[in-house]
mmCIF file of C-alpha atoms in Angstrom:
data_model
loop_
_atom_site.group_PDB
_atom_site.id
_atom_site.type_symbol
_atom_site.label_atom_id
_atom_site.label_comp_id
_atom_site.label_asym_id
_atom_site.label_seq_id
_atom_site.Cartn_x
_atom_site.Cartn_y
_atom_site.Cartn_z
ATOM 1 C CA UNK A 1 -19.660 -79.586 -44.145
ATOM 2 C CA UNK A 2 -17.163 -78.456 -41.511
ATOM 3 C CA UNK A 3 -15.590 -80.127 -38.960
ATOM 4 C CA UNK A 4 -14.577 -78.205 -35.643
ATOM 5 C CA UNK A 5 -12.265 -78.952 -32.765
ATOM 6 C CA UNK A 6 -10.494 -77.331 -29.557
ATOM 7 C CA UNK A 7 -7.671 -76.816 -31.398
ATOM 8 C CA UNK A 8 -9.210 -74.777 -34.418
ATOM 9 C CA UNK A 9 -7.294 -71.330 -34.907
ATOM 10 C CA UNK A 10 -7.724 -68.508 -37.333
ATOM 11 C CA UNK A 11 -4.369 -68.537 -39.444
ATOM 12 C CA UNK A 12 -2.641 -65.716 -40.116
ATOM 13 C CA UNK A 13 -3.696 -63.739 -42.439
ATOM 14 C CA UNK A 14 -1.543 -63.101 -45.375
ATOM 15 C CA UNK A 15 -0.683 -59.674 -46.998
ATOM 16 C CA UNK A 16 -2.780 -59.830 -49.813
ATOM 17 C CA UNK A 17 -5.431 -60.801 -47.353
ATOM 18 C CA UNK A 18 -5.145 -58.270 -45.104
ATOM 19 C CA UNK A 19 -8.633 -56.270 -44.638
ATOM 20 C CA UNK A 20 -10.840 -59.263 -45.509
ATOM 21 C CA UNK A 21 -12.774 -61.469 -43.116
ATOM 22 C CA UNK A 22 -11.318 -64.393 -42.014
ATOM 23 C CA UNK A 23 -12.466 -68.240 -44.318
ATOM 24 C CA UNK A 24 -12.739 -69.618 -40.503
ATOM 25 C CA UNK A 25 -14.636 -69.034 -37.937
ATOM 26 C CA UNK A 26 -13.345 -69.596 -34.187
ATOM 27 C CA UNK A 27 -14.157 -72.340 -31.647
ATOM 28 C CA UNK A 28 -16.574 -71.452 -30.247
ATOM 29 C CA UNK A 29 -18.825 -69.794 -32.665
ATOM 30 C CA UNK A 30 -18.537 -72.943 -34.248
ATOM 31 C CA UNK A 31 -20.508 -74.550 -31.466
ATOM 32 C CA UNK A 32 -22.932 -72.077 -31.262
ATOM 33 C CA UNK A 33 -23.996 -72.232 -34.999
ATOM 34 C CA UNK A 34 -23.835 -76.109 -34.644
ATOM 35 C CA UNK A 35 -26.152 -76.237 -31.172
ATOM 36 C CA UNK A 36 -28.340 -74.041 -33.056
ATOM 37 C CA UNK A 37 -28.903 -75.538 -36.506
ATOM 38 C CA UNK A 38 -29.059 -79.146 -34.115
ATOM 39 C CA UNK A 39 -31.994 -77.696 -31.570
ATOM 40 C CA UNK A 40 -33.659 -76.345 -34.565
ATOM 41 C CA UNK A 41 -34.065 -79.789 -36.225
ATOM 42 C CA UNK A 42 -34.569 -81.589 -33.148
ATOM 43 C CA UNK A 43 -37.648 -79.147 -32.254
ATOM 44 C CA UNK A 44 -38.927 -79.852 -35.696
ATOM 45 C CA UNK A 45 -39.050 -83.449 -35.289
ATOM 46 C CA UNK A 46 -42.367 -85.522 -34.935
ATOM 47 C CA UNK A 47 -40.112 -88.646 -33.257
ATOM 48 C CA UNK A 48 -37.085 -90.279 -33.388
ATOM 49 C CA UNK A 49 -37.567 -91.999 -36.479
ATOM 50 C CA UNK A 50 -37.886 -88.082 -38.131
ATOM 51 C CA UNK A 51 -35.305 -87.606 -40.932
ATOM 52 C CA UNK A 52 -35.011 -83.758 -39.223
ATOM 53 C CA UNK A 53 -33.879 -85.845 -36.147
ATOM 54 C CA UNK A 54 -31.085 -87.830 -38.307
ATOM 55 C CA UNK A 55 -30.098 -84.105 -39.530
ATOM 56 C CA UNK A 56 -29.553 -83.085 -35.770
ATOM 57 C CA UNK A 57 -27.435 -85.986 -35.232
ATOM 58 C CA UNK A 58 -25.432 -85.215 -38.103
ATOM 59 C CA UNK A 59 -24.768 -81.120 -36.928
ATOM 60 C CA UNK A 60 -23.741 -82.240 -33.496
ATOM 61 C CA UNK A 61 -21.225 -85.133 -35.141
ATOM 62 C CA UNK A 62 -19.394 -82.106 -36.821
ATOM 63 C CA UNK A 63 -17.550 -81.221 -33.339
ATOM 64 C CA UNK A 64 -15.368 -84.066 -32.613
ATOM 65 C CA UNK A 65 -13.979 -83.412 -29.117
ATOM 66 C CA UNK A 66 -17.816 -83.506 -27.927
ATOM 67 C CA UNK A 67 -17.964 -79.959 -24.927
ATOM 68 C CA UNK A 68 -20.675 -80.674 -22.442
ATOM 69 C CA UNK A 69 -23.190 -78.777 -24.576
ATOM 70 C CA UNK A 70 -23.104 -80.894 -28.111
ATOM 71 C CA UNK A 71 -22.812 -84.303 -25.127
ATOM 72 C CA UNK A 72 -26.427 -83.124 -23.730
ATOM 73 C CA UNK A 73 -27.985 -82.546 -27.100
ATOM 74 C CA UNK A 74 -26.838 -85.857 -28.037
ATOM 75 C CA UNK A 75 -27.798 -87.338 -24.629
ATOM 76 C CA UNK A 76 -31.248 -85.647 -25.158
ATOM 77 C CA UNK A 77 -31.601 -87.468 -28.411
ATOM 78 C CA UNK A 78 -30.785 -90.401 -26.726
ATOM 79 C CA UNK A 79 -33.461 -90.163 -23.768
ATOM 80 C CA UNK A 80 -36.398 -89.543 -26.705
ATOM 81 C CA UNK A 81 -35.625 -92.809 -28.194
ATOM 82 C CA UNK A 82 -35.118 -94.612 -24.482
ATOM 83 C CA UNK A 83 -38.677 -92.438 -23.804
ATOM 84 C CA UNK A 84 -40.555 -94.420 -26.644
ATOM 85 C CA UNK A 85 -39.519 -97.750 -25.364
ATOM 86 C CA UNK A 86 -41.121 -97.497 -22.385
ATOM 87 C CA UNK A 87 -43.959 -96.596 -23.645
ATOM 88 C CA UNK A 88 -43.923 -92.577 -23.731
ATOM 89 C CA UNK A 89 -45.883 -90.911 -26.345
ATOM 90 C CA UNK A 90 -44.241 -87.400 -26.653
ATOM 91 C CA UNK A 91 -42.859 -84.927 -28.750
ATOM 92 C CA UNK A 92 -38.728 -84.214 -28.778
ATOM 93 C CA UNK A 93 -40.026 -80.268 -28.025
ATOM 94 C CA UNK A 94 -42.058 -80.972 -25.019
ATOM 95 C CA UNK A 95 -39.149 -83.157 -23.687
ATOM 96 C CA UNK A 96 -36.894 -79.904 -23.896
ATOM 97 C CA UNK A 97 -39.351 -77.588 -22.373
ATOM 98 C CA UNK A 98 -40.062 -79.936 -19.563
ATOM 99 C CA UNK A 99 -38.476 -78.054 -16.330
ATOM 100 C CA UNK A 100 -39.536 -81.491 -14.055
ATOM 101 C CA UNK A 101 -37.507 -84.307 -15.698
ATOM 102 C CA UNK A 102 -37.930 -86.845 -13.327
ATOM 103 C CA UNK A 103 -41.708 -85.963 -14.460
ATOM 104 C CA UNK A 104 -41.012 -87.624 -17.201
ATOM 105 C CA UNK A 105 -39.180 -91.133 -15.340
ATOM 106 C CA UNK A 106 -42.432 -90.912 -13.352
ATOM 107 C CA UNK A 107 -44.502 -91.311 -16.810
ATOM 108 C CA UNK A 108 -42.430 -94.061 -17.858
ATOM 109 C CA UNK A 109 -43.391 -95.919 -14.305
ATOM 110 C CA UNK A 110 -46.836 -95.731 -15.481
ATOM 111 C CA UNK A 111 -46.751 -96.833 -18.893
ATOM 112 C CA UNK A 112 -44.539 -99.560 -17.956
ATOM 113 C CA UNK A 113 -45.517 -100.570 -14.430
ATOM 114 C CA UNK A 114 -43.186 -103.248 -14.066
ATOM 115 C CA UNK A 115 -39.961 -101.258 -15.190
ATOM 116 C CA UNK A 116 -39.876 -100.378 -11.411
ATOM 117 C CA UNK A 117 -37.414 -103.622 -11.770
ATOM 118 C CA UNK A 118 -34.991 -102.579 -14.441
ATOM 119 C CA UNK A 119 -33.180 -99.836 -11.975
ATOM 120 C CA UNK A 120 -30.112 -99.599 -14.281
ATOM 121 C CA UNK A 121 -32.511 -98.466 -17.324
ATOM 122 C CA UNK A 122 -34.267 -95.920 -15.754
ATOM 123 C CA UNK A 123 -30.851 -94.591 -14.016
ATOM 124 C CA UNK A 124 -29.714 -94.282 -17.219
ATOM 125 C CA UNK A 125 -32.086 -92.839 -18.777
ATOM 126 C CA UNK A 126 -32.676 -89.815 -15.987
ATOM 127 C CA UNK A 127 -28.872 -89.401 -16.329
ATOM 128 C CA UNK A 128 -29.547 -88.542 -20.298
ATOM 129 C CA UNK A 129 -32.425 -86.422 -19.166
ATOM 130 C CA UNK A 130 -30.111 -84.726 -16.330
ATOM 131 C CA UNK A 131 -32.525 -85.058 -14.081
ATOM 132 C CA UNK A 132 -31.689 -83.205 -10.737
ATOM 133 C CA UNK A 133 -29.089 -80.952 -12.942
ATOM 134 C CA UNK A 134 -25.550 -82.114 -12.332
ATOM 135 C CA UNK A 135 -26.117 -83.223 -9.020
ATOM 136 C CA UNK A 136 -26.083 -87.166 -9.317
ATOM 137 C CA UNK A 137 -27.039 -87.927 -5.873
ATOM 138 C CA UNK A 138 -29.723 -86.391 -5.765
ATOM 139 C CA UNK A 139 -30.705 -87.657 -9.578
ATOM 140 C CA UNK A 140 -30.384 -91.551 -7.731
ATOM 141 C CA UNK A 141 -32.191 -90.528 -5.135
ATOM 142 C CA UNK A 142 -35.313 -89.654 -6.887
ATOM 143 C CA UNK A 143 -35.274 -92.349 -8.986
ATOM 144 C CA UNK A 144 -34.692 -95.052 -5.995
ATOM 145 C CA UNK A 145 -37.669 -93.300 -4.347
ATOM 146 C CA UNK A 146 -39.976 -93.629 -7.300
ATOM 147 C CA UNK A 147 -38.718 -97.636 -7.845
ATOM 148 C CA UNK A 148 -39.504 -98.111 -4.187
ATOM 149 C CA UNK A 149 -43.157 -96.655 -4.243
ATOM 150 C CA UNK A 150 -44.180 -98.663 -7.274
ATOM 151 C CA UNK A 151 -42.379 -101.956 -5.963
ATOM 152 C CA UNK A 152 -44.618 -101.256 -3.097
ATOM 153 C CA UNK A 153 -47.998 -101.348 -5.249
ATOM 154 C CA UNK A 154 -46.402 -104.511 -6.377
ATOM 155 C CA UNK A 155 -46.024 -105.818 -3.180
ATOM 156 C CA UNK A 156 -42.583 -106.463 -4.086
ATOM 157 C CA UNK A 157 -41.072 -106.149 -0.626
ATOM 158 C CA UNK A 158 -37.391 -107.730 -1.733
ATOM 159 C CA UNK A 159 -37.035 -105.144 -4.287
ATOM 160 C CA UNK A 160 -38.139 -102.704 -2.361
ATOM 161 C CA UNK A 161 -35.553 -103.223 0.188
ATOM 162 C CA UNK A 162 -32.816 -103.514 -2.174
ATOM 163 C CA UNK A 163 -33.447 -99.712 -2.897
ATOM 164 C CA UNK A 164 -34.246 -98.665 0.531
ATOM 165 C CA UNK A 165 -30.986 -100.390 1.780
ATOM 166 C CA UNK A 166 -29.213 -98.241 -0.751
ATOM 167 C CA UNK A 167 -31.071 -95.236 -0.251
ATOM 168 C CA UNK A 168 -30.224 -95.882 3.289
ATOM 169 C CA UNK A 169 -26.447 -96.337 2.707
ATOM 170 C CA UNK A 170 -26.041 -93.194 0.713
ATOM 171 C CA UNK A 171 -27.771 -91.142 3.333
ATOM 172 C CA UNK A 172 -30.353 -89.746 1.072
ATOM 173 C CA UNK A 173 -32.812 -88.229 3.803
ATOM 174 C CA UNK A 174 -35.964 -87.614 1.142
ATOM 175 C CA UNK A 175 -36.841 -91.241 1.731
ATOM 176 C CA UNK A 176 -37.666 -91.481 4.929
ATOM 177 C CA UNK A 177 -41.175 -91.820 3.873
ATOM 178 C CA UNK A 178 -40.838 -94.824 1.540
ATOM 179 C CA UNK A 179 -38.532 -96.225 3.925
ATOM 180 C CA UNK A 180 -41.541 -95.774 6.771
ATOM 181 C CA UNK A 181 -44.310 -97.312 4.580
ATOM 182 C CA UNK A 182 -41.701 -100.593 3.710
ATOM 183 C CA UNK A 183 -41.127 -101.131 7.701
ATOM 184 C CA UNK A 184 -44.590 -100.433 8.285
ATOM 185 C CA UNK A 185 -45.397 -102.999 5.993
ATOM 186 C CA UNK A 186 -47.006 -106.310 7.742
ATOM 187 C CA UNK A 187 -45.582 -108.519 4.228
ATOM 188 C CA UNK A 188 -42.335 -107.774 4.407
ATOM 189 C CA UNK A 189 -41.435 -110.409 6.797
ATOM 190 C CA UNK A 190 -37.571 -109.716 7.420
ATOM 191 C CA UNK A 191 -38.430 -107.586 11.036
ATOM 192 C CA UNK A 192 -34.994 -106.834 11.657
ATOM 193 C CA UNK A 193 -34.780 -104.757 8.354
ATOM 194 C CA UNK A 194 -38.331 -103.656 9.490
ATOM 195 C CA UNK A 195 -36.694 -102.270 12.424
ATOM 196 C CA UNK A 196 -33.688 -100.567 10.575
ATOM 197 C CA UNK A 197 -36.021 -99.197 8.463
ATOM 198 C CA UNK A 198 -38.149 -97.125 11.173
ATOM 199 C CA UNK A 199 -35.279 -95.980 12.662
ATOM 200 C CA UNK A 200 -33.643 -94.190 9.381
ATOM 201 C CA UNK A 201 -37.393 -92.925 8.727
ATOM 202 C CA UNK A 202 -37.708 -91.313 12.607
ATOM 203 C CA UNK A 203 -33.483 -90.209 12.233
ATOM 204 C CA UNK A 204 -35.228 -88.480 8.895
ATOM 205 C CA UNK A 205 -38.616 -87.269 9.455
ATOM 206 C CA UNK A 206 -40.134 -84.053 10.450
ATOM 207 C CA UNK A 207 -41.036 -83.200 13.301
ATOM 208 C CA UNK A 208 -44.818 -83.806 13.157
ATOM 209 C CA UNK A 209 -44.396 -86.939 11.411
ATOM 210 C CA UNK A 210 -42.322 -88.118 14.548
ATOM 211 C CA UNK A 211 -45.242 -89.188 16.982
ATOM 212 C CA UNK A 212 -46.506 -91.675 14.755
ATOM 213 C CA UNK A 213 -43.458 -93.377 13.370
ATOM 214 C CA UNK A 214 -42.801 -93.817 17.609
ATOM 215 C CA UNK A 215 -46.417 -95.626 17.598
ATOM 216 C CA UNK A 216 -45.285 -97.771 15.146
ATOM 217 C CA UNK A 217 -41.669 -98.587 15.951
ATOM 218 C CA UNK A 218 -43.126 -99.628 19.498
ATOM 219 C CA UNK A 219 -45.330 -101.698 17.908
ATOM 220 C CA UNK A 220 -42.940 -103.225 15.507
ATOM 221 C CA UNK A 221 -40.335 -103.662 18.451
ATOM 222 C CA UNK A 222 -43.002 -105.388 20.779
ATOM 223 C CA UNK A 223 -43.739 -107.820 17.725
ATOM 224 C CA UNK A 224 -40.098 -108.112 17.026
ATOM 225 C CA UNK A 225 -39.763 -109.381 21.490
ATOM 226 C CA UNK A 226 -42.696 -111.654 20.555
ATOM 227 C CA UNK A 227 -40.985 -113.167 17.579
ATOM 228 C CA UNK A 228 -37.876 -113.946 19.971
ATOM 229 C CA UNK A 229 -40.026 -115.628 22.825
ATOM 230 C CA UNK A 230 -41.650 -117.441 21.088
ATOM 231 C CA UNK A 231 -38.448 -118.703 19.374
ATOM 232 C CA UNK A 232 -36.935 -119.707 22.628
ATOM 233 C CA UNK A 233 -40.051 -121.305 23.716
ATOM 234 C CA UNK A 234 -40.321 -123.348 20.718
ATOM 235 C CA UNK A 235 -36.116 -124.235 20.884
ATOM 236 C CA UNK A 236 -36.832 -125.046 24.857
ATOM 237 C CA UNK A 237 -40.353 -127.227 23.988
ATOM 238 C CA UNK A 238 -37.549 -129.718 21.621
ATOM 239 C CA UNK A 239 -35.329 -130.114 24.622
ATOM 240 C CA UNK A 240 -37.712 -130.690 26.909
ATOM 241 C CA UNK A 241 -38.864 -133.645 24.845
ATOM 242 C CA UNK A 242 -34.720 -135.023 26.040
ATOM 243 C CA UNK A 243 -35.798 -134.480 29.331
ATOM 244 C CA UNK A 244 -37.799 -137.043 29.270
ATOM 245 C CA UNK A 245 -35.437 -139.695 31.167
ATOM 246 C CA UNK A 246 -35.462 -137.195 33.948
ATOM 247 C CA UNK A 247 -39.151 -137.084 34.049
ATOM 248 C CA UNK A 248 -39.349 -140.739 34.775
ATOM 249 C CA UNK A 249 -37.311 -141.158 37.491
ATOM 250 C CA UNK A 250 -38.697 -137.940 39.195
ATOM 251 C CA UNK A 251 -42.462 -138.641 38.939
ATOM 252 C CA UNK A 252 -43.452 -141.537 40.989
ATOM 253 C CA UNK A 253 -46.179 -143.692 39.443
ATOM 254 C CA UNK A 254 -49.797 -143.253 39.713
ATOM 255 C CA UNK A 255 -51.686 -146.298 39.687
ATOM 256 C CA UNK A 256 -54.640 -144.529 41.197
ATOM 257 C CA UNK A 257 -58.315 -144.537 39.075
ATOM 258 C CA UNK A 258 -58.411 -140.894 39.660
ATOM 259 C CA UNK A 259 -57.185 -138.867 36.080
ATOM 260 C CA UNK A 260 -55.147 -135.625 36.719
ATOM 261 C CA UNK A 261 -58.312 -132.589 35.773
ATOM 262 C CA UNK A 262 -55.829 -130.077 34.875
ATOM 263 C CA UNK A 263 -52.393 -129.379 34.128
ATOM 264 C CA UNK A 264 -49.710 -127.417 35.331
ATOM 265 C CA UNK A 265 -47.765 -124.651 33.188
ATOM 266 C CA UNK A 266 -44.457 -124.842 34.126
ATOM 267 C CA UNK A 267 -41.877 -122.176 32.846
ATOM 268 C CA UNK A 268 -41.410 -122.440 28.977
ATOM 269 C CA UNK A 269 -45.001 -123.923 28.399
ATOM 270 C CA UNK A 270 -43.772 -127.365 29.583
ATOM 271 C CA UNK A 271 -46.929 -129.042 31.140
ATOM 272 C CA UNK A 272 -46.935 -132.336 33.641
ATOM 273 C CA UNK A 273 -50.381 -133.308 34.606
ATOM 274 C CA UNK A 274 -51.319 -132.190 38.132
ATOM 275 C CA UNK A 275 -53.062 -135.152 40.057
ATOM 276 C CA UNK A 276 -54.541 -134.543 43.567
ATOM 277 C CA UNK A 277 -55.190 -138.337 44.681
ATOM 278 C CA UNK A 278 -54.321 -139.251 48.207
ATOM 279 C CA UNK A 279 -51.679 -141.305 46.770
ATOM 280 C CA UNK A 280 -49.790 -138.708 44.728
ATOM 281 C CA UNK A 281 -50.119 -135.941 47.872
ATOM 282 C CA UNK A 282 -48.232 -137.830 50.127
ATOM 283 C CA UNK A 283 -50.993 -139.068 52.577
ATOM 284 C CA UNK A 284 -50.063 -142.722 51.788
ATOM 285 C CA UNK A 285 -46.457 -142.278 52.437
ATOM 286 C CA UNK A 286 -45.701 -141.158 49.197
ATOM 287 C CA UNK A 287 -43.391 -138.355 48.457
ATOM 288 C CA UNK A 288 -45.343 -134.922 48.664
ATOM 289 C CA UNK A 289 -46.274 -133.008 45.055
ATOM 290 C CA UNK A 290 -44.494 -130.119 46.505
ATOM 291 C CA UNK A 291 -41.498 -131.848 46.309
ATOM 292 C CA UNK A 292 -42.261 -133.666 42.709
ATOM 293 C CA UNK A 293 -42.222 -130.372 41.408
ATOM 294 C CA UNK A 294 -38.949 -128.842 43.183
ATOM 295 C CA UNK A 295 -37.322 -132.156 42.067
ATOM 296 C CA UNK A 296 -38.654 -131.787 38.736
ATOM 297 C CA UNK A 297 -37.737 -128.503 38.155
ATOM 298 C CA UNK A 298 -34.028 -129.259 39.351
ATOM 299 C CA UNK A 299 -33.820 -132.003 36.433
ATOM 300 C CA UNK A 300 -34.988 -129.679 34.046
ATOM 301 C CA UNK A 301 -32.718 -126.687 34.735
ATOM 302 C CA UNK A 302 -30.005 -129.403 34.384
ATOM 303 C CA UNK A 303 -31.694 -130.928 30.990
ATOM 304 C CA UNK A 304 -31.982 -127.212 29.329
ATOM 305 C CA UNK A 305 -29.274 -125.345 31.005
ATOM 306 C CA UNK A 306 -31.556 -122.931 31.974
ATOM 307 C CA UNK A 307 -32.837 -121.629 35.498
ATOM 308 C CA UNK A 308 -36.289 -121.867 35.837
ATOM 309 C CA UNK A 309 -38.374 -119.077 37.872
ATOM 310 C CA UNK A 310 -39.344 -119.747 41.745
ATOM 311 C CA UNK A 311 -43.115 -118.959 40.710
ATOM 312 C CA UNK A 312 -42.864 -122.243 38.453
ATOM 313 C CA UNK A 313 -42.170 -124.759 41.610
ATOM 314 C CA UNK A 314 -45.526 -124.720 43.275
ATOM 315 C CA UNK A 315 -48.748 -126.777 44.062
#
């Protein structure tokens, strides 16, 4: 058998050749009658393991310098085999006729339903199937997108946001939607992604998809202003518990039978009981509650460095 290259010429004929054909044949004939003997054992082939496969290998390994054509035949032969270990039942023909490749990365999800975490594979493996033509953004793209959606039947919010993240930073705007469903996704605990999340997917969006994403970016913002009161309430109830020292030398004692029957919320959910005896309202002499509380409230702006609101220093 022959073997071709770029730099395969017809030599010059000599004179007692002259008026015959040529022994060679140029360049690029070559490849055509190579492609074509290859695609026409390839589309005879039951599977990878078919000896007519292992003769299409062998026509394409004729040209050495590999042109783009003979590299996607052999990258074709490559996806078939990468096809059957994810589970995909199908014949080398139908993968060659199939106009939606990424069809076929989506078939692989669903045989495999956990390969949604081996993101390198499947990248691969739409690359061999040129998914998206030459255009290798948008090939990532649609695989991220696919990875994200069945992370997302997983529940599998980290992995999910390692994709949207990336989908994110390479500005691919078809995934606003799967970006949407991850940061309208209670689980997924991390709010602040949440929130960077909603805003790519209302950047993205159309326009009739824009009134609800606002709904739920208000409600994921008023969550997220929740989240952060509560925090400083919780920070403010610890150093309140230091205050105590202050406490004791503001409240005078109350040796009285009567027990305080409610309590007073002062700022930052820090309650004092609130006792109404003669003795602790001032008609004995004592100081007045009034000014327990104003006192109070001094020492504990000093205690937590923090002003507390007029409406907390009150009877």
């Amino acid at each position: 058998m022959m073997h071709c290259h770029a730099g395969s010429v017809n030599p010059p004929a000599s004179a007692a050749q002259k008026g015959k054909a040529p022994y060679r044949v140029s360049y690029e004939k070559s490849i055509d009658l190579v492609l074509a003997a290859s695609r026409e054992y390839f589309n005879s082939s039951a599977s990878l393991t078919d000896s007519c496969m292992d003769l299409a290998r062998c026509c394409l390994q004729l040209v050495s310098d590999r042109p783009p054509a003979i590299q996607a035949e052999l990258d074709l032969i490559q996806a078939v085999g990468c096809l059957e270990e994810f589970g995909v039942k199908i014949l080398p023909l139908q993968v060659r006729l199939c106009s939606d490749r990424v069809g076929l990365i989506k078939d692989c999800v669903c045989q495999s339903p956990a390969c949604y975490k081996q993101a390198a594979k499947l990248l691969g493996l739409a690359e061999l199937l040129r998914v998206a033509g030459e255009d290798p953004e948008e090939r990532r793209g649609q695989v991220l997108i696919l990875l994200v959606e069945q992370a997302l039947r997983f529940h599998d919010y980290k992995a999910a946001s390692v994709h949207c993240q990336e989908l994110m930073a390479a500005g691919y705007s078809k995934s606003w939607d799967v970006c949407s469903q991850l940061g309208q996704s209670e689980g997924f605990q991390d709010l602040a992604s949440r929130q960077e999340l909603m805003a790519f997917a209302l950047t993205h969006c159309p326009p009739g998809s824009i009134e609800p994403l606002l709904a739920a970016s208000s409600s994921l913002q008023t969550e997220i202003l929740y989240q952060r009161v509560n925090f400083q309430i919780h920070r403010a109830g610890e150093e309140s518990v230091s205050a105590g020292p202050f406490l004791s030398k503001v409240l005078p004692e109350c040796t009285c039978a009567y027990l305080p029957s409610c309590t007073y919320n002062l700022a930052l959910e820090v309650s004092m009981p609130l006792c109404v005896c003669a003795a602790c309202t001032g008609s004995h002499g004592k100081v007045p509650l009034r000014s327990h509380w104003a006192t109070l409230a001094a020492e504990l702006e000093r205690a937590m460095h923090c002003p507390l609101p007029p409406c907390a220093i009150r009877v």
